[in-house]
mmCIF file of C-alpha atoms and ligand atoms in Angstrom:
data_model
loop_
_atom_site.group_PDB
_atom_site.id
_atom_site.type_symbol
_atom_site.label_atom_id
_atom_site.label_comp_id
_atom_site.label_asym_id
_atom_site.label_seq_id
_atom_site.Cartn_x
_atom_site.Cartn_y
_atom_site.Cartn_z
ATOM 1 C CA UNK A 447 1.513 -22.895 8.460
ATOM 2 C CA UNK A 448 1.685 -24.246 4.888
ATOM 3 C CA UNK A 449 0.958 -22.440 1.632
ATOM 4 C CA UNK A 450 1.693 -19.057 3.148
ATOM 5 C CA UNK A 451 2.821 -16.178 1.004
ATOM 6 C CA UNK A 452 3.088 -12.557 2.049
ATOM 7 C CA UNK A 453 3.856 -10.007 -0.652
ATOM 8 C CA UNK A 454 4.191 -6.337 0.039
ATOM 9 C CA UNK A 455 3.456 -3.645 -2.539
ATOM 10 C CA UNK A 456 4.907 -0.225 -1.774
ATOM 11 C CA UNK A 457 4.968 3.041 -3.660
ATOM 12 C CA UNK A 458 3.843 6.655 -3.578
ATOM 13 C CA UNK A 459 0.181 7.623 -3.944
ATOM 14 C CA UNK A 460 -0.836 7.209 -7.578
ATOM 15 C CA UNK A 461 1.884 4.680 -8.401
ATOM 16 C CA UNK A 462 -0.762 2.099 -9.289
ATOM 17 C CA UNK A 463 -0.524 -0.131 -6.216
ATOM 18 C CA UNK A 464 -4.256 -0.784 -6.031
ATOM 19 C CA UNK A 465 -4.588 -1.650 -9.725
ATOM 20 C CA UNK A 466 -1.597 -3.984 -9.728
ATOM 21 C CA UNK A 467 -2.538 -5.488 -6.369
ATOM 22 C CA UNK A 468 -5.995 -6.444 -7.626
ATOM 23 C CA UNK A 469 -4.583 -8.297 -10.659
ATOM 24 C CA UNK A 470 -1.732 -9.914 -8.841
ATOM 25 C CA UNK A 471 -3.936 -11.091 -6.007
ATOM 26 C CA UNK A 472 -6.324 -12.766 -8.411
ATOM 27 C CA UNK A 473 -3.598 -14.513 -10.372
ATOM 28 C CA UNK A 474 -1.614 -15.745 -7.390
ATOM 29 C CA UNK A 475 -4.644 -16.594 -5.250
ATOM 30 C CA UNK A 476 -3.650 -14.049 -2.623
ATOM 31 C CA UNK A 477 -6.039 -11.971 -0.568
ATOM 32 C CA UNK A 478 -5.541 -8.281 -1.296
ATOM 33 C CA UNK A 479 -5.405 -6.372 1.921
ATOM 34 C CA UNK A 480 -5.539 -2.636 1.249
ATOM 35 C CA UNK A 481 -5.518 -0.495 4.370
ATOM 36 C CA UNK A 482 -6.857 2.485 2.385
ATOM 37 C CA UNK A 483 -9.842 0.435 1.148
ATOM 38 C CA UNK A 484 -10.572 -0.932 4.627
ATOM 39 C CA UNK A 485 -10.418 2.563 6.104
ATOM 40 C CA UNK A 486 -12.725 3.964 3.406
ATOM 41 C CA UNK A 487 -15.191 1.115 4.059
ATOM 42 C CA UNK A 488 -15.130 2.036 7.762
ATOM 43 C CA UNK A 489 -15.704 5.704 6.959
ATOM 44 C CA UNK A 490 -18.646 4.790 4.711
ATOM 45 C CA UNK A 491 -20.123 2.510 7.382
ATOM 46 C CA UNK A 492 -19.645 5.133 10.105
ATOM 47 C CA UNK A 493 -17.765 2.808 12.456
ATOM 48 C CA UNK A 494 -15.792 4.214 15.373
ATOM 49 C CA UNK A 495 -12.552 3.601 13.451
ATOM 50 C CA UNK A 496 -14.040 5.321 10.407
ATOM 51 C CA UNK A 497 -15.025 8.354 12.458
ATOM 52 C CA UNK A 498 -11.534 8.649 13.899
ATOM 53 C CA UNK A 499 -9.826 8.136 10.534
ATOM 54 C CA UNK A 500 -11.899 10.281 8.202
ATOM 55 C CA UNK A 501 -10.657 13.765 9.135
ATOM 56 C CA UNK A 502 -7.054 12.512 9.086
ATOM 57 C CA UNK A 503 -7.459 10.957 5.641
ATOM 58 C CA UNK A 504 -9.121 14.088 4.279
ATOM 59 C CA UNK A 505 -5.994 16.146 4.935
ATOM 60 C CA UNK A 506 -3.612 13.484 3.653
ATOM 61 C CA UNK A 507 -1.990 12.571 6.971
ATOM 62 C CA UNK A 508 -1.468 9.053 8.301
ATOM 63 C CA UNK A 509 -3.906 7.321 10.612
ATOM 64 C CA UNK A 510 -2.062 6.481 13.887
ATOM 65 C CA UNK A 511 -0.055 3.256 13.906
ATOM 66 C CA UNK A 512 -1.957 1.656 16.802
ATOM 67 C CA UNK A 513 -5.283 1.890 14.957
ATOM 68 C CA UNK A 514 -3.792 0.598 11.699
ATOM 69 C CA UNK A 515 -1.897 -2.257 13.324
ATOM 70 C CA UNK A 516 -4.978 -3.419 15.256
ATOM 71 C CA UNK A 517 -7.004 -3.304 12.049
ATOM 72 C CA UNK A 518 -4.444 -5.304 10.049
ATOM 73 C CA UNK A 519 -3.939 -7.813 12.852
ATOM 74 C CA UNK A 520 -7.695 -8.404 12.912
ATOM 75 C CA UNK A 521 -7.796 -8.992 9.168
ATOM 76 C CA UNK A 522 -4.812 -11.336 9.191
ATOM 77 C CA UNK A 523 -6.117 -13.316 12.125
ATOM 78 C CA UNK A 524 -9.451 -13.877 10.430
ATOM 79 C CA UNK A 525 -7.740 -15.548 7.452
ATOM 80 C CA UNK A 526 -7.479 -19.313 7.219
ATOM 81 C CA UNK A 527 -4.100 -19.296 5.528
ATOM 82 C CA UNK A 528 -1.790 -16.367 5.343
ATOM 83 C CA UNK A 529 -1.712 -15.817 1.576
ATOM 84 C CA UNK A 530 -1.834 -12.073 1.388
ATOM 85 C CA UNK A 531 -0.869 -9.121 -0.737
ATOM 86 C CA UNK A 532 -0.425 -6.037 1.399
ATOM 87 C CA UNK A 533 -1.272 -2.782 -0.384
ATOM 88 C CA UNK A 534 -0.538 0.416 1.525
ATOM 89 C CA UNK A 535 0.801 -1.265 4.654
ATOM 90 C CA UNK A 536 3.268 -0.896 6.271
ATOM 91 C CA UNK A 537 3.665 2.830 5.808
ATOM 92 C CA UNK A 538 5.830 3.724 8.801
ATOM 93 C CA UNK A 539 8.767 2.064 10.581
ATOM 94 C CA UNK A 540 6.441 1.331 13.525
ATOM 95 C CA UNK A 541 4.029 -0.515 11.234
ATOM 96 C CA UNK A 542 6.922 -2.456 9.670
ATOM 97 C CA UNK A 543 8.074 -3.572 13.134
ATOM 98 C CA UNK A 544 4.532 -4.615 14.006
ATOM 99 C CA UNK A 545 4.237 -6.612 10.783
ATOM 100 C CA UNK A 546 7.519 -8.380 11.533
ATOM 101 C CA UNK A 547 6.207 -9.292 14.967
ATOM 102 C CA UNK A 548 2.912 -10.621 13.584
ATOM 103 C CA UNK A 549 4.702 -12.714 10.939
ATOM 104 C CA UNK A 550 7.188 -14.009 13.507
ATOM 105 C CA UNK A 551 4.300 -15.124 15.729
ATOM 106 C CA UNK A 552 3.093 -17.240 12.807
ATOM 107 C CA UNK A 553 6.585 -18.471 11.947
ATOM 108 C CA UNK A 554 6.580 -17.052 8.435
ATOM 109 C CA UNK A 555 8.698 -14.519 6.591
ATOM 110 C CA UNK A 556 8.003 -11.974 3.888
ATOM 111 C CA UNK A 557 7.980 -13.390 0.365
ATOM 112 C CA UNK A 558 8.748 -10.233 -1.588
ATOM 113 C CA UNK A 559 8.710 -6.471 -1.253
ATOM 114 C CA UNK A 560 7.892 -4.623 -4.467
ATOM 115 C CA UNK A 561 8.405 -0.888 -4.838
ATOM 116 C CA UNK A 562 6.496 0.743 -7.699
ATOM 117 C CA UNK A 563 8.390 3.809 -8.871
ATOM 118 C CA UNK A 564 6.849 6.725 -10.796
ATOM 119 C CA UNK A 565 7.916 10.375 -11.215
ATOM 120 C CA UNK A 566 6.136 12.990 -9.080
ATOM 121 C CA UNK A 567 4.513 14.919 -11.925
ATOM 122 C CA UNK A 568 3.095 11.720 -13.410
ATOM 123 C CA UNK A 569 1.732 10.778 -9.972
ATOM 124 C CA UNK A 570 -0.106 14.087 -9.651
ATOM 125 C CA UNK A 571 -1.448 13.744 -13.194
ATOM 126 C CA UNK A 572 -2.825 10.251 -12.480
ATOM 127 C CA UNK A 573 -4.374 11.274 -9.177
ATOM 128 C CA UNK A 574 -6.087 14.328 -10.635
ATOM 129 C CA UNK A 575 -7.489 12.085 -13.368
ATOM 130 C CA UNK A 576 -8.743 9.648 -10.730
ATOM 131 C CA UNK A 577 -10.268 12.587 -8.842
ATOM 132 C CA UNK A 578 -12.363 13.398 -11.899
ATOM 133 C CA UNK A 579 -13.361 9.768 -12.409
ATOM 134 C CA UNK A 580 -13.957 8.615 -8.823
ATOM 135 C CA UNK A 581 -14.283 11.774 -6.750
ATOM 136 C CA UNK A 582 -12.246 10.527 -3.783
ATOM 137 C CA UNK A 583 -12.279 13.219 -1.107
ATOM 138 C CA UNK A 584 -8.475 13.138 -0.682
ATOM 139 C CA UNK A 585 -7.728 13.546 -4.386
ATOM 140 C CA UNK A 586 -7.607 17.355 -4.502
ATOM 141 C CA UNK A 587 -4.307 18.833 -5.673
ATOM 142 C CA UNK A 588 -3.436 20.254 -2.249
ATOM 143 C CA UNK A 589 -4.111 16.979 -0.418
ATOM 144 C CA UNK A 590 -2.338 14.972 -3.140
ATOM 145 C CA UNK A 591 0.811 17.069 -2.628
ATOM 146 C CA UNK A 592 0.553 16.540 1.128
ATOM 147 C CA UNK A 593 0.144 12.749 0.699
ATOM 148 C CA UNK A 594 3.273 12.767 -1.445
ATOM 149 C CA UNK A 595 5.188 14.732 1.206
ATOM 150 C CA UNK A 596 3.999 12.309 3.892
ATOM 151 C CA UNK A 597 5.091 9.390 1.701
ATOM 152 C CA UNK A 598 8.607 10.826 1.292
ATOM 153 C CA UNK A 599 8.866 11.640 4.993
ATOM 154 C CA UNK A 600 7.313 8.585 6.669
ATOM 155 C CA UNK A 601 7.170 5.746 4.166
ATOM 156 C CA UNK A 602 10.224 6.122 1.943
ATOM 157 C CA UNK A 603 12.571 5.423 4.876
ATOM 158 C CA UNK A 604 11.156 1.888 4.822
ATOM 159 C CA UNK A 605 13.136 1.239 1.640
ATOM 160 C CA UNK A 606 16.256 1.132 3.788
ATOM 161 C CA UNK A 607 14.487 -1.217 6.184
ATOM 162 C CA UNK A 608 13.697 -3.743 3.453
ATOM 163 C CA UNK A 609 16.531 -3.192 0.982
ATOM 164 C CA UNK A 610 19.136 -5.450 2.530
ATOM 165 C CA UNK A 611 17.107 -8.620 2.784
ATOM 166 C CA UNK A 612 17.332 -9.865 -0.827
ATOM 167 C CA UNK A 613 13.550 -9.712 -1.138
ATOM 168 C CA UNK A 614 13.330 -6.098 -2.198
ATOM 169 C CA UNK A 615 12.617 -5.241 -5.845
ATOM 170 C CA UNK A 616 12.171 -1.933 -7.599
ATOM 171 C CA UNK A 617 9.554 -1.964 -10.364
ATOM 172 C CA UNK A 618 9.306 0.694 -13.048
ATOM 173 C CA UNK A 619 5.733 1.935 -12.614
ATOM 174 C CA UNK A 620 5.665 3.861 -15.908
ATOM 175 C CA UNK A 621 3.879 2.481 -18.929
ATOM 176 C CA UNK A 622 0.604 0.678 -19.379
ATOM 177 C CA UNK A 623 -1.035 -1.574 -16.814
ATOM 178 C CA UNK A 624 -0.227 -4.826 -18.665
ATOM 179 C CA UNK A 625 3.399 -3.897 -19.106
ATOM 180 C CA UNK A 626 3.833 -3.121 -15.413
ATOM 181 C CA UNK A 627 2.011 -6.301 -14.477
ATOM 182 C CA UNK A 628 4.423 -8.331 -16.649
ATOM 183 C CA UNK A 629 7.388 -6.708 -14.900
ATOM 184 C CA UNK A 630 5.988 -7.767 -11.526
ATOM 185 C CA UNK A 631 5.235 -11.298 -12.685
ATOM 186 C CA UNK A 632 8.788 -11.525 -14.013
ATOM 187 C CA UNK A 633 10.096 -10.752 -10.563
ATOM 188 C CA UNK A 634 7.799 -13.100 -8.660
ATOM 189 C CA UNK A 635 8.026 -16.116 -10.948
HETATM 190 P P1 ADP B 1037 -2.787 6.440 -1.542
HETATM 191 O O1 ADP B 1037 -1.725 5.387 -1.566
HETATM 192 O O2 ADP B 1037 -3.186 6.906 -2.906
HETATM 193 O O3 ADP B 1037 -2.479 7.598 -0.631
HETATM 194 P P2 ADP B 1037 -4.563 4.799 0.130
HETATM 195 O O4 ADP B 1037 -5.925 4.358 -0.259
HETATM 196 O O5 ADP B 1037 -3.517 3.743 0.292
HETATM 197 O O6 ADP B 1037 -4.155 5.836 -1.002
HETATM 198 O O7 ADP B 1037 -4.610 5.649 1.492
HETATM 199 C C1 ADP B 1037 -5.502 6.718 1.671
HETATM 200 C C2 ADP B 1037 -5.339 7.315 3.065
HETATM 201 O O8 ADP B 1037 -5.665 6.319 4.057
HETATM 202 C C3 ADP B 1037 -3.920 7.757 3.417
HETATM 203 O O9 ADP B 1037 -3.648 9.074 2.991
HETATM 204 C C4 ADP B 1037 -3.957 7.657 4.966
HETATM 205 O O10 ADP B 1037 -4.623 8.743 5.552
HETATM 206 C C5 ADP B 1037 -4.810 6.421 5.191
HETATM 207 N N1 ADP B 1037 -3.990 5.186 5.274
HETATM 208 C C6 ADP B 1037 -4.030 4.125 4.417
HETATM 209 N N2 ADP B 1037 -3.159 3.173 4.792
HETATM 210 C C7 ADP B 1037 -2.534 3.637 5.905
HETATM 211 C C8 ADP B 1037 -1.523 3.128 6.762
HETATM 212 N N3 ADP B 1037 -0.952 1.932 6.551
HETATM 213 N N4 ADP B 1037 -1.128 3.885 7.822
HETATM 214 C C9 ADP B 1037 -1.697 5.078 8.053
HETATM 215 N N5 ADP B 1037 -2.648 5.626 7.298
HETATM 216 C C10 ADP B 1037 -3.084 4.917 6.229
#
C-alpha cells in the first residue's frame, strides 16, 4: 500500500491529544481516528455499541478491548489509504497487539509514537475547565481522577512496549497550543 502513514498520539486524559491531533491531521493529510469521539458518537446515536459503552465511560473505566478493536478495525478497513492519526488508541497492551496485527496484515509499520506529557495537577485543571465549557459527562473531578488512575495502570505500560523501537518520542505538553504543535512538527519533519 503506498502513501501510508500511521502516527500514534498517546498521553493522559487532558494532555491535549484531541487538540493536537486535529491540527496535525489537517496539516499532514491524515485521518484523525479518535476512539473517544467514535464512542461518544455511538452513545449519542444510541447504537448497540453506544449502549454498552456509555455506563463504562461515565465511570472512567475502559471499554473492553474486543469492542474497541472491532470498532477500530472497521474504521481502518473503510479507508482507501491508511493515512491515519490514532488518538486514544491503543490504550492497553491487548489493543497494541491487535494494532500490530492489523498493520502487519497490511504490510505497514508504525510511523511515529508521540507521548504528550503534562503534570497531574495541570491535567485536572484543564479537564475541569473543559467540563465547564463542554459539559462532558465524564469530566467530573471524581471521574477525572479515576481516568488518570486507569491511564497509569493500563495505558502507561505501553510506553515500555513502544520505547525500544526508535519511533517513540516524548513531547512536552506544557505551554500554549502553537508551541506544542511546533514541538510535534519538529519531531515529525
Ligand atoms: P480522555 O483521553 O480525556 O480520557 P477520550 O475521549 O479519549 O478521553 O476517552 C473517553 C472514554 O472513552 C475513556 O475514559 C474510555 O471509557 C473510553 N475509551 C476511549 N478510547 C478507548 C480505548 N482505546 N479503549 C477503551 N476505552 C476507550
